[in-house]
Amino acid sequence: MTTTDHEHERALGDWTPQQLEDNGHALLAYLREHFETLRSQPVTTRKSAQDIRAQIHEPLPTDPQPFPDVLRQTWQDVTPNLTHWNHPRFHAYFSNSSSGPAILGEMATAALNVNVMLWDSAPAAAAVEMTVLEWLADMLAYPRGGDAVLVDGASLATLYALAAARERLTDLDIRNRGLAAAPPLRVYASDQTHSSIDKAAITLGIGLDNVVRIPATADGTLAPSALDAAIRRDTRAGHRPLAVVANIGSTSTGSIDPLEDIARVCDGHDLWLHADAAYGGFWRLAGQVRPHLPDLSVADSVVANPHKVLLCPMEASALLCRHTDALTNAFRLVPEYLSTRHEDGSVDFMNYSLQLGRQFRALKLWWIIKSFGMRGICDRLEAAADLADHLRKAAGNAPHWQVVNPSTPLPLVCLRYAPPHLTGEQVDEINQRIHRQINARGSSYVSHTVLECGYVIRVSIGNIHTRGDDIDALWHELTTAAATAQEGTQG
Ligand SMILES: Cc1ncc(COP(=O)(O)O)c(C=O)c1O
């Protein structure tokens, strides 16, 4: 049976190019309204999980639905029931941005649908990724020329970095022999380091017991002398020290480890140094932050997340290694059906991580960097860092408020409301109530952490839409919630 072109398009093919354009315009109209009204929308939904599930639940659709109806339903059932990370008053976790060029970049990535696994499978896309990685290295003042790759997030980047470190232990030949005959491999980090290190240790067969968590100093950093002592102790006990993971912007408080001193300890013991700059790395572009960040080039590998800082939506993380072949030695494996002729200047990105099929992730970054230019990006990051200083000053001048992470230059402000006549437990309770009250109201959104001093409210500032009046509104909410919460405690 044959079909005419017309019948095929109607019954089997994709939307016509005209329909794509029309439906695209309809989507952009929704997005335009979304961004025009976002500031006045709640940051998060108040609906229960069950209500949201019920609202979204429907039987598997059999008949085609007109796309305008699908869009209408999305804006009726989905977008009002999100927590809006792209909201100017979202300050939880790490506030990030999805900017105009990146939004369109993701659309183009899906339309082109190239698979950046081999040079031949996506030649210019691999070239764009190489250029973007060089630009990102320049932004971090990290040497170009080693192995580098874009991955989905810092958790996997760190896993790949530790796999590269493990591959460097050539005497153990773990790639071929596995871990059975190897001594326990040890990874060192402060107790402020992200849980992705633990997940990497689980996955790589290193084991959680072999992640040596060294208690951080009062300012949340890893003391090189304590690190050195831990490595020596382990070596005497017959363990095999593998790597150190240092924080350049820890998750709880944005603390920054003394990387150069840690690098000297690593050199002394021939250990791999991985810098987790997932959050802190690209803040180097803000002039007022840069002098406070260490020289990343001393690290064997660095992860820095464009999707946390560089006006870029989830998912985009850059893994950079100083050494050529560090990643490829760990991950190169080419079955016949993927073997291609190697051409000078080409890169097969499938050899740099576990991922084979890879999206054209670099395009959105290429568009962001070209559209804003370095000047535009730096200006925006500097403005966010200024807003964080503004909040720090407001809290520093207000009775009973403490900025508990004053030493970080990064725009992450950890606050605790601590009237002196209350016990630690009462203060914890008040801060939990402030946190809950702000998020329940929904006009701003914050997160928390627990530090030595107790429960702390985290305010991360970095969304491209956030302005001074958003921070003033948040501060007003914090102080109002504190007064109410304190009344609750006294009464
Ligand atoms: C310091 C740090 N490292 C790593 C990660 C993991 O990042 P991702 O979500 O990109 O895997 C995070 C997440 O917030 C983080 O804060």
Short mmCIF file of C-alpha atoms and ligand atoms in Angstrom, two decimals:
data_model
loop_
_atom_site.label_atom_id
_atom_site.label_comp_id
_atom_site.label_asym_id
_atom_site.label_seq_id
_atom_site.Cartn_x
_atom_site.Cartn_y
_atom_site.Cartn_z
CA MET A 1 0.00 0.00 0.00
CA THR A 2 1.32 3.44 -0.83
CA THR A 3 0.35 6.80 0.57
CA THR A 4 0.55 10.16 -1.10
CA ASP A 5 2.76 12.81 0.49
CA HIS A 6 -0.34 14.57 1.64
CA GLU A 7 -1.87 11.49 3.29
CA HIS A 8 1.45 10.66 4.94
CA GLU A 9 1.73 14.10 6.44
CA ARG A 10 -1.84 13.97 7.69
CA ALA A 11 -1.80 10.47 9.13
CA LEU A 12 1.78 9.50 9.85
CA GLY A 13 4.33 12.25 9.56
CA ASP A 14 5.36 14.89 12.05
CA TRP A 15 3.76 18.30 12.28
CA THR A 16 4.31 20.24 9.09
CA PRO A 17 6.98 22.94 9.34
CA GLN A 18 4.14 25.46 9.29
CA GLN A 19 2.44 23.75 12.24
CA LEU A 20 5.75 23.73 14.10
CA GLU A 21 6.06 27.47 13.61
CA ASP A 22 2.43 28.14 14.59
CA ASN A 23 2.57 25.97 17.70
CA GLY A 24 5.97 27.45 18.53
CA HIS A 25 4.46 30.93 18.42
CA ALA A 26 1.66 29.73 20.70
CA LEU A 27 4.20 28.36 23.19
CA LEU A 28 6.24 31.57 23.06
CA ALA A 29 3.10 33.57 23.78
CA TYR A 30 2.58 31.49 26.94
CA LEU A 31 6.22 31.97 27.90
CA ARG A 32 6.00 35.67 27.33
CA GLU A 33 3.06 35.91 29.73
CA HIS A 34 4.81 33.56 32.14
CA PHE A 35 7.83 35.85 32.38
CA GLU A 36 5.74 39.03 32.43
CA THR A 37 3.79 37.83 35.46
CA LEU A 38 6.28 35.54 37.21
CA ARG A 39 7.31 37.96 39.96
CA SER A 40 3.74 38.23 41.21
CA GLN A 41 3.10 34.46 41.03
CA PRO A 42 3.74 32.23 44.05
CA VAL A 43 7.19 30.62 43.94
CA THR A 44 5.70 27.29 44.90
CA THR A 45 2.37 25.52 45.00
CA ARG A 46 0.33 24.99 48.14
CA LYS A 47 -1.35 21.85 46.85
CA SER A 48 -0.71 18.46 48.41
CA ALA A 49 1.13 15.73 46.53
CA GLN A 50 -2.09 13.74 46.25
CA ASP A 51 -4.01 16.65 44.79
CA ILE A 52 -1.31 17.32 42.22
CA ARG A 53 -1.16 13.64 41.29
CA ALA A 54 -4.93 13.57 40.90
CA GLN A 55 -4.91 16.71 38.79
CA ILE A 56 -2.30 15.31 36.38
CA HIS A 57 -3.53 11.74 36.31
CA GLU A 58 -5.39 10.61 33.18
CA PRO A 59 -5.62 7.46 31.10
CA LEU A 60 -3.12 6.89 28.32
CA PRO A 61 -4.30 9.17 25.48
CA THR A 62 -5.44 7.27 22.38
CA ASP A 63 -6.55 9.99 20.03
CA PRO A 64 -4.43 12.94 19.01
CA GLN A 65 -5.07 16.14 20.94
CA PRO A 66 -4.71 19.59 19.39
CA PHE A 67 -1.49 21.16 20.64
CA PRO A 68 -3.24 24.36 21.81
CA ASP A 69 -5.24 22.11 24.18
CA VAL A 70 -2.06 20.45 25.41
CA LEU A 71 -0.55 23.86 26.07
CA ARG A 72 -3.70 25.05 27.84
CA GLN A 73 -3.67 21.98 30.09
CA THR A 74 0.03 22.45 30.84
CA TRP A 75 -0.56 26.02 32.00
CA GLN A 76 -3.64 24.98 33.93
CA ASP A 77 -2.34 21.86 35.69
CA VAL A 78 1.44 21.81 35.56
CA THR A 79 2.99 25.26 35.78
CA PRO A 80 0.87 26.44 38.75
CA ASN A 81 1.94 23.31 40.63
CA LEU A 82 5.68 23.71 40.28
CA THR A 83 8.34 25.19 42.50
CA HIS A 84 9.65 27.85 40.16
CA TRP A 85 13.42 27.79 40.12
CA ASN A 86 13.47 30.55 37.53
CA HIS A 87 11.49 32.86 39.82
CA PRO A 88 13.25 36.06 40.90
CA ARG A 89 12.37 35.27 44.53
CA PHE A 90 13.58 31.66 44.51
CA HIS A 91 16.55 31.58 46.90
CA ALA A 92 16.63 27.93 47.93
CA TYR A 93 19.43 25.40 47.31
CA PHE A 94 21.41 27.28 44.66
CA SER A 95 19.39 29.91 42.89
CA ASN A 96 20.08 29.62 39.16
CA SER A 97 18.73 30.95 35.87
CA SER A 98 17.40 29.83 32.56
CA SER A 99 18.01 32.78 30.26
CA GLY A 100 16.47 33.62 26.88
CA PRO A 101 19.28 32.35 24.65
CA ALA A 102 19.45 29.10 26.62
CA ILE A 103 15.70 28.52 26.38
CA LEU A 104 15.85 28.84 22.61
CA GLY A 105 19.11 26.88 22.53
CA GLU A 106 17.41 23.88 24.13
CA MET A 107 14.67 24.06 21.53
CA ALA A 108 17.20 24.10 18.71
CA THR A 109 19.12 21.22 20.33
CA ALA A 110 15.97 19.10 20.28
CA ALA A 111 15.16 20.10 16.71
CA LEU A 112 18.62 19.21 15.40
CA ASN A 113 18.67 16.05 17.53
CA VAL A 114 22.31 15.27 16.82
CA ASN A 115 24.13 12.69 18.91
CA VAL A 116 27.52 14.05 19.98
CA MET A 117 29.14 10.68 20.62
CA LEU A 118 31.58 10.50 17.71
CA TRP A 119 33.08 13.28 15.62
CA ASP A 120 31.42 11.78 12.54
CA SER A 121 28.04 11.58 14.23
CA ALA A 122 27.92 15.34 14.89
CA PRO A 123 31.01 17.11 13.55
CA ALA A 124 30.28 20.81 14.14
CA ALA A 125 28.46 20.03 17.41
CA ALA A 126 31.64 18.37 18.72
CA ALA A 127 33.60 21.42 17.53
CA VAL A 128 31.20 23.75 19.39
CA GLU A 129 31.58 21.63 22.53
CA MET A 130 35.39 21.84 22.24
CA THR A 131 35.26 25.61 21.86
CA VAL A 132 32.78 26.04 24.71
CA LEU A 133 34.96 23.88 26.97
CA GLU A 134 37.97 26.06 26.14
CA TRP A 135 35.95 29.18 26.94
CA LEU A 136 34.77 27.68 30.23
CA ALA A 137 38.38 26.78 31.11
CA ASP A 138 39.37 30.41 30.39
CA MET A 139 36.58 31.66 32.65
CA LEU A 140 37.93 29.45 35.44
CA ALA A 141 41.57 30.33 34.63
CA TYR A 142 42.13 26.61 34.25
CA PRO A 143 44.62 25.38 31.63
CA ARG A 144 43.21 24.42 28.24
CA GLY A 145 44.39 21.31 26.51
CA GLY A 146 43.70 18.50 28.96
CA ASP A 147 40.67 16.21 28.79
CA ALA A 148 37.35 18.02 29.12
CA VAL A 149 33.71 17.15 28.64
CA LEU A 150 30.22 18.49 29.29
CA VAL A 151 28.06 16.22 31.44
CA ASP A 152 24.63 16.47 33.01
CA GLY A 153 25.68 17.43 36.53
CA ALA A 154 28.48 17.71 39.05
CA SER A 155 27.60 14.39 40.70
CA LEU A 156 28.56 12.46 37.60
CA ALA A 157 31.49 14.77 36.86
CA THR A 158 32.96 13.95 40.26
CA LEU A 159 32.36 10.25 39.70
CA TYR A 160 34.24 10.50 36.39
CA ALA A 161 37.07 12.46 38.01
CA LEU A 162 37.49 9.79 40.68
CA ALA A 163 37.38 7.10 37.99
CA ALA A 164 40.21 8.95 36.22
CA ALA A 165 42.14 9.11 39.49
CA ARG A 166 41.63 5.37 39.98
CA GLU A 167 42.83 4.64 36.45
CA ARG A 168 46.04 6.44 37.25
CA LEU A 169 46.95 3.68 39.75
CA THR A 170 48.42 1.66 36.91
CA ASP A 171 50.01 -0.94 39.20
CA LEU A 172 46.54 -2.05 40.31
CA ASP A 173 45.13 -2.25 36.76
CA ILE A 174 41.60 -1.99 38.17
CA ARG A 175 40.11 -1.50 34.73
CA ASN A 176 40.95 -5.11 33.88
CA ARG A 177 41.25 -6.86 37.22
CA GLY A 178 38.53 -5.11 39.18
CA LEU A 179 38.87 -4.21 42.82
CA ALA A 180 39.01 -7.68 44.39
CA ALA A 181 42.79 -7.78 44.80
CA ALA A 182 43.26 -4.06 45.46
CA PRO A 183 43.86 -2.59 48.92
CA PRO A 184 41.15 -0.25 50.25
CA LEU A 185 41.27 2.96 48.20
CA ARG A 186 40.73 6.08 50.27
CA VAL A 187 39.18 9.39 49.29
CA TYR A 188 39.55 12.43 51.55
CA ALA A 189 37.27 15.42 51.96
CA SER A 190 35.99 17.68 54.69
CA ASP A 191 32.70 16.88 56.35
CA GLN A 192 31.26 19.87 54.43
CA THR A 193 31.77 18.19 51.05
CA HIS A 194 28.74 17.31 48.95
CA SER A 195 27.11 13.88 49.19
CA SER A 196 27.95 13.22 45.52
CA ILE A 197 31.40 12.13 46.75
CA ASP A 198 29.73 9.38 48.78
CA LYS A 199 27.57 8.35 45.84
CA ALA A 200 30.66 8.18 43.62
CA ALA A 201 32.40 6.01 46.23
CA ILE A 202 29.41 3.65 46.33
CA THR A 203 29.29 3.41 42.55
CA LEU A 204 33.02 3.00 41.97
CA GLY A 205 33.31 0.22 44.54
CA ILE A 206 35.45 2.40 46.82
CA GLY A 207 32.84 2.07 49.55
CA LEU A 208 31.44 4.61 51.96
CA ASP A 209 33.78 3.44 54.73
CA ASN A 210 36.69 4.60 52.61
CA VAL A 211 35.49 8.17 52.25
CA VAL A 212 37.47 9.85 55.00
CA ARG A 213 35.43 12.83 56.19
CA ILE A 214 37.71 15.22 58.03
CA PRO A 215 35.92 17.60 60.43
CA ALA A 216 36.01 21.08 58.95
CA THR A 217 37.49 24.07 60.75
CA ALA A 218 35.22 26.72 62.29
CA ASP A 219 34.90 28.47 58.90
CA GLY A 220 33.85 25.23 57.20
CA THR A 221 37.13 24.43 55.43
CA LEU A 222 39.50 21.49 55.18
CA ALA A 223 42.68 22.02 57.20
CA PRO A 224 45.71 20.84 55.18
CA SER A 225 47.49 19.64 58.36
CA ALA A 226 44.51 17.44 59.34
CA LEU A 227 44.39 16.10 55.79
CA ASP A 228 48.09 15.29 55.83
CA ALA A 229 47.75 13.50 59.18
CA ALA A 230 44.80 11.41 57.92
CA ILE A 231 46.69 10.34 54.80
CA ARG A 232 49.76 9.35 56.82
CA ARG A 233 47.63 7.34 59.25
CA ASP A 234 45.97 5.48 56.39
CA THR A 235 49.23 4.74 54.60
CA ARG A 236 50.62 3.21 57.79
CA ALA A 237 47.46 1.09 58.07
CA GLY A 238 47.99 -0.36 54.56
CA HIS A 239 45.28 1.66 52.81
CA ARG A 240 45.86 3.20 49.41
CA PRO A 241 45.15 6.93 49.34
CA LEU A 242 43.54 7.78 46.02
CA ALA A 243 42.22 11.32 45.88
CA VAL A 244 41.22 14.45 47.74
CA VAL A 245 38.04 16.39 46.96
CA ALA A 246 38.23 20.08 47.88
CA ASN A 247 35.32 22.51 48.08
CA ILE A 248 35.22 25.70 46.09
CA GLY A 249 31.86 26.74 47.45
CA SER A 250 30.47 24.13 49.80
CA THR A 251 26.77 23.37 49.62
CA SER A 252 25.79 24.44 53.12
CA THR A 253 27.70 27.68 53.48
CA GLY A 254 29.77 28.36 50.34
CA SER A 255 33.04 27.73 52.17
CA ILE A 256 36.22 27.58 50.11
CA ASP A 257 39.01 25.17 50.95
CA PRO A 258 42.65 26.38 50.81
CA LEU A 259 43.27 24.69 47.48
CA GLU A 260 46.91 25.63 46.96
CA ASP A 261 47.93 24.28 50.40
CA ILE A 262 45.85 21.16 49.84
CA ALA A 263 47.58 20.71 46.46
CA ARG A 264 50.94 20.71 48.22
CA VAL A 265 49.75 17.92 50.54
CA CYS A 266 48.47 15.98 47.51
CA ASP A 267 51.79 16.43 45.70
CA GLY A 268 53.63 15.12 48.74
CA HIS A 269 51.60 11.91 48.68
CA ASP A 270 51.08 11.69 44.92
CA LEU A 271 47.30 12.00 45.25
CA TRP A 272 44.76 13.23 42.71
CA LEU A 273 43.17 16.55 43.68
CA HIS A 274 39.62 17.14 42.46
CA ALA A 275 38.13 20.61 43.00
CA ASP A 276 34.38 20.58 43.48
CA ALA A 277 33.74 24.07 42.12
CA ALA A 278 30.21 23.08 41.07
CA TYR A 279 28.86 26.19 42.76
CA GLY A 280 31.84 28.46 43.37
CA GLY A 281 33.77 28.08 40.10
CA PHE A 282 32.02 30.48 37.75
CA TRP A 283 31.51 33.13 40.44
CA ARG A 284 35.12 33.90 39.62
CA LEU A 285 33.63 36.04 36.87
CA ALA A 286 32.32 38.51 39.43
CA GLY A 287 35.11 41.03 40.04
CA GLN A 288 34.43 41.35 43.77
CA VAL A 289 34.51 37.54 44.25
CA ARG A 290 37.56 36.73 42.09
CA PRO A 291 40.31 37.85 44.51
CA HIS A 292 38.90 35.50 47.16
CA LEU A 293 39.05 32.35 45.05
CA PRO A 294 42.11 30.11 44.87
CA ASP A 295 44.05 29.18 41.75
CA LEU A 296 42.11 26.22 40.33
CA SER A 297 44.94 25.22 38.03
CA VAL A 298 46.65 23.37 40.91
CA ALA A 299 43.85 20.77 40.81
CA ASP A 300 44.13 17.65 38.63
CA SER A 301 40.44 18.01 37.81
CA VAL A 302 37.73 20.58 38.35
CA VAL A 303 33.97 20.44 38.06
CA ALA A 304 32.06 23.69 37.63
CA ASN A 305 28.35 23.91 36.85
CA PRO A 306 27.07 26.34 34.24
CA HIS A 307 23.62 25.23 35.39
CA LYS A 308 24.27 26.72 38.82
CA VAL A 309 25.78 30.04 37.81
CA LEU A 310 26.12 30.76 34.09
CA LEU A 311 22.50 31.75 33.27
CA CYS A 312 22.01 28.23 32.00
CA PRO A 313 19.16 25.79 32.73
CA MET A 314 19.59 22.24 33.99
CA GLU A 315 21.57 20.19 32.85
CA ALA A 316 25.10 21.40 32.13
CA SER A 317 28.25 20.69 34.07
CA ALA A 318 31.85 21.05 32.90
CA LEU A 319 34.50 18.53 33.89
CA LEU A 320 38.02 19.71 33.13
CA CYS A 321 41.21 17.72 33.71
CA ARG A 322 44.72 19.11 33.57
CA HIS A 323 46.01 15.88 32.04
CA THR A 324 45.53 14.71 28.49
CA ASP A 325 44.14 11.15 28.37
CA ALA A 326 43.08 11.16 32.03
CA LEU A 327 39.42 10.63 31.17
CA THR A 328 39.94 8.75 27.95
CA ASN A 329 42.20 6.19 29.64
CA ALA A 330 39.34 5.46 31.99
CA PHE A 331 36.48 5.49 29.49
CA ARG A 332 37.75 4.74 25.99
CA LEU A 333 36.18 1.53 24.73
CA VAL A 334 35.30 1.26 21.07
CA PRO A 335 33.27 -1.67 19.77
CA GLU A 336 33.44 -2.32 16.04
CA TYR A 337 30.06 -0.78 15.32
CA LEU A 338 31.32 2.53 16.70
CA SER A 339 34.78 2.56 15.18
CA THR A 340 35.44 5.45 12.81
CA ARG A 341 38.50 6.82 11.08
CA HIS A 342 40.28 9.31 13.35
CA GLU A 343 40.86 12.66 11.77
CA ASP A 344 43.32 15.27 13.07
CA GLY A 345 41.53 17.77 15.27
CA SER A 346 38.49 15.58 15.85
CA VAL A 347 37.20 14.41 19.24
CA ASP A 348 34.95 11.45 20.04
CA PHE A 349 33.19 12.61 23.19
CA MET A 350 31.84 9.13 23.94
CA ASN A 351 35.37 8.31 25.17
CA TYR A 352 35.30 10.94 27.92
CA SER A 353 32.55 9.57 30.15
CA LEU A 354 30.15 6.66 30.57
CA GLN A 355 27.63 8.30 28.30
CA LEU A 356 27.39 7.09 24.72
CA GLY A 357 24.39 8.93 23.23
CA ARG A 358 24.88 12.59 24.14
CA GLN A 359 22.75 15.62 23.40
CA PHE A 360 24.16 18.80 21.85
CA ARG A 361 24.45 20.35 25.30
CA ALA A 362 27.06 22.87 24.23
CA LEU A 363 24.69 24.78 21.96
CA LYS A 364 22.79 26.51 24.76
CA LEU A 365 26.09 27.53 26.36
CA TRP A 366 27.45 28.79 23.05
CA TRP A 367 24.33 30.91 22.62
CA ILE A 368 24.43 32.23 26.21
CA ILE A 369 28.09 33.21 26.00
CA LYS A 370 27.75 34.81 22.56
CA SER A 371 24.45 36.57 23.32
CA PHE A 372 25.46 38.14 26.64
CA GLY A 373 29.19 38.32 25.97
CA MET A 374 31.61 38.06 28.85
CA ARG A 375 30.85 41.64 29.77
CA GLY A 376 27.13 40.94 30.06
CA ILE A 377 27.66 37.77 32.10
CA CYS A 378 30.16 39.40 34.48
CA ASP A 379 27.88 42.42 35.01
CA ARG A 380 24.97 40.17 35.91
CA LEU A 381 27.00 38.05 38.33
CA GLU A 382 28.46 41.14 39.96
CA ALA A 383 24.96 42.55 40.44
CA ALA A 384 23.90 39.31 42.19
CA ALA A 385 26.97 39.41 44.44
CA ASP A 386 26.08 43.03 45.35
CA LEU A 387 22.55 41.95 46.29
CA ALA A 388 23.99 39.33 48.64
CA ASP A 389 26.17 42.00 50.27
CA HIS A 390 23.09 44.17 50.65
CA LEU A 391 21.28 41.36 52.51
CA ARG A 392 24.35 40.62 54.65
CA LYS A 393 24.51 44.28 55.67
CA ALA A 394 20.79 44.41 56.48
CA ALA A 395 21.07 41.29 58.66
CA GLY A 396 24.35 42.45 60.21
CA ASN A 397 22.69 45.69 61.36
CA ALA A 398 19.49 44.11 62.69
CA PRO A 399 19.12 43.03 66.31
CA HIS A 400 19.43 39.27 66.94
CA TRP A 401 20.15 38.34 63.32
CA GLN A 402 23.44 36.62 62.59
CA VAL A 403 25.16 35.99 59.27
CA VAL A 404 26.72 32.66 60.14
CA ASN A 405 28.91 32.34 57.02
CA PRO A 406 30.53 35.78 56.86
CA SER A 407 33.74 34.45 55.32
CA THR A 408 32.30 33.32 51.98
CA PRO A 409 32.60 35.80 49.11
CA LEU A 410 29.86 33.88 47.25
CA PRO A 411 26.26 35.14 47.13
CA LEU A 412 24.98 32.56 49.60
CA VAL A 413 23.85 34.13 52.86
CA CYS A 414 23.18 31.86 55.83
CA LEU A 415 21.06 33.57 58.45
CA ARG A 416 20.01 32.71 61.97
CA TYR A 417 17.70 34.68 64.16
CA ALA A 418 19.02 34.22 67.70
CA PRO A 419 17.62 36.36 70.51
CA PRO A 420 20.11 35.91 73.37
CA HIS A 421 17.59 35.06 76.10
CA LEU A 422 16.42 31.90 74.28
CA THR A 423 17.95 28.42 74.45
CA GLY A 424 19.60 26.83 71.41
CA GLU A 425 16.59 24.56 70.98
CA GLN A 426 14.17 27.48 71.04
CA VAL A 427 16.28 29.34 68.50
CA ASP A 428 16.29 26.28 66.25
CA GLU A 429 12.54 26.08 66.54
CA ILE A 430 12.10 29.77 65.71
CA ASN A 431 14.30 29.49 62.62
CA GLN A 432 12.40 26.44 61.43
CA ARG A 433 9.17 28.39 61.85
CA ILE A 434 10.55 31.37 59.94
CA HIS A 435 11.62 29.05 57.14
CA ARG A 436 8.24 27.30 57.01
CA GLN A 437 6.30 30.54 57.16
CA ILE A 438 8.19 32.14 54.29
CA ASN A 439 7.84 29.13 52.03
CA ALA A 440 4.18 28.63 52.91
CA ARG A 441 3.39 32.24 52.04
CA GLY A 442 4.96 31.59 48.68
CA SER A 443 6.11 35.05 47.67
CA SER A 444 9.75 34.09 48.38
CA TYR A 445 11.37 30.69 48.80
CA VAL A 446 14.42 29.72 50.88
CA SER A 447 16.08 26.53 52.12
CA HIS A 448 18.00 25.55 55.23
CA THR A 449 21.00 23.73 56.59
CA VAL A 450 22.12 22.62 60.02
CA LEU A 451 25.51 23.80 61.25
CA GLU A 452 27.34 23.61 64.54
CA CYS A 453 25.28 26.58 65.77
CA GLY A 454 22.03 24.86 64.79
CA TYR A 455 19.27 25.39 62.23
CA VAL A 456 20.14 28.05 59.67
CA ILE A 457 18.19 29.68 56.81
CA ARG A 458 20.05 29.68 53.49
CA VAL A 459 19.46 32.48 51.00
CA SER A 460 21.09 31.93 47.62
CA ILE A 461 21.06 34.86 45.20
CA GLY A 462 21.84 34.33 41.53
CA ASN A 463 18.74 34.38 39.38
CA ILE A 464 18.98 36.65 36.36
CA HIS A 465 15.60 38.26 37.19
CA THR A 466 16.33 39.04 40.87
CA ARG A 467 16.43 42.76 41.73
CA GLY A 468 17.02 44.84 44.82
CA ASP A 469 13.29 45.07 45.58
CA ASP A 470 13.09 41.25 45.66
CA ILE A 471 15.80 41.13 48.31
CA ASP A 472 14.16 43.95 50.27
CA ALA A 473 10.86 42.05 50.12
CA LEU A 474 12.58 38.88 51.37
CA TRP A 475 14.24 40.75 54.22
CA HIS A 476 10.91 42.26 55.19
CA GLU A 477 9.36 38.78 55.18
CA LEU A 478 12.21 37.36 57.27
CA THR A 479 11.91 40.03 59.93
CA THR A 480 8.11 39.81 60.01
CA ALA A 481 8.24 36.02 60.27
CA ALA A 482 10.85 36.29 63.04
CA ALA A 483 8.58 38.55 65.10
CA THR A 484 5.65 36.16 64.68
CA ALA A 485 7.75 33.08 65.39
CA GLN A 486 9.17 34.63 68.54
CA GLU A 487 5.70 35.50 69.81
CA GLY A 488 4.78 31.84 69.29
CA THR A 489 7.73 30.74 71.43
CA GLN A 490 7.05 33.18 74.25
CA GLY A 491 3.33 32.47 74.26
C1 LIG B 1 29.11 21.70 46.01
C2 LIG B 1 28.25 20.80 45.18
N1 LIG B 1 28.81 19.79 44.50
C3 LIG B 1 28.09 18.94 43.74
C4 LIG B 1 26.72 19.08 43.63
C5 LIG B 1 25.94 18.14 42.77
O1 LIG B 1 25.56 18.86 41.66
P1 LIG B 1 24.59 18.27 40.53
O2 LIG B 1 23.21 18.54 41.01
O3 LIG B 1 24.96 19.06 39.31
O4 LIG B 1 24.89 16.82 40.38
C6 LIG B 1 26.09 20.11 44.32
C7 LIG B 1 24.64 20.31 44.23
O5 LIG B 1 24.07 21.25 44.67
C8 LIG B 1 26.87 20.98 45.13
O6 LIG B 1 26.30 21.96 45.84
#
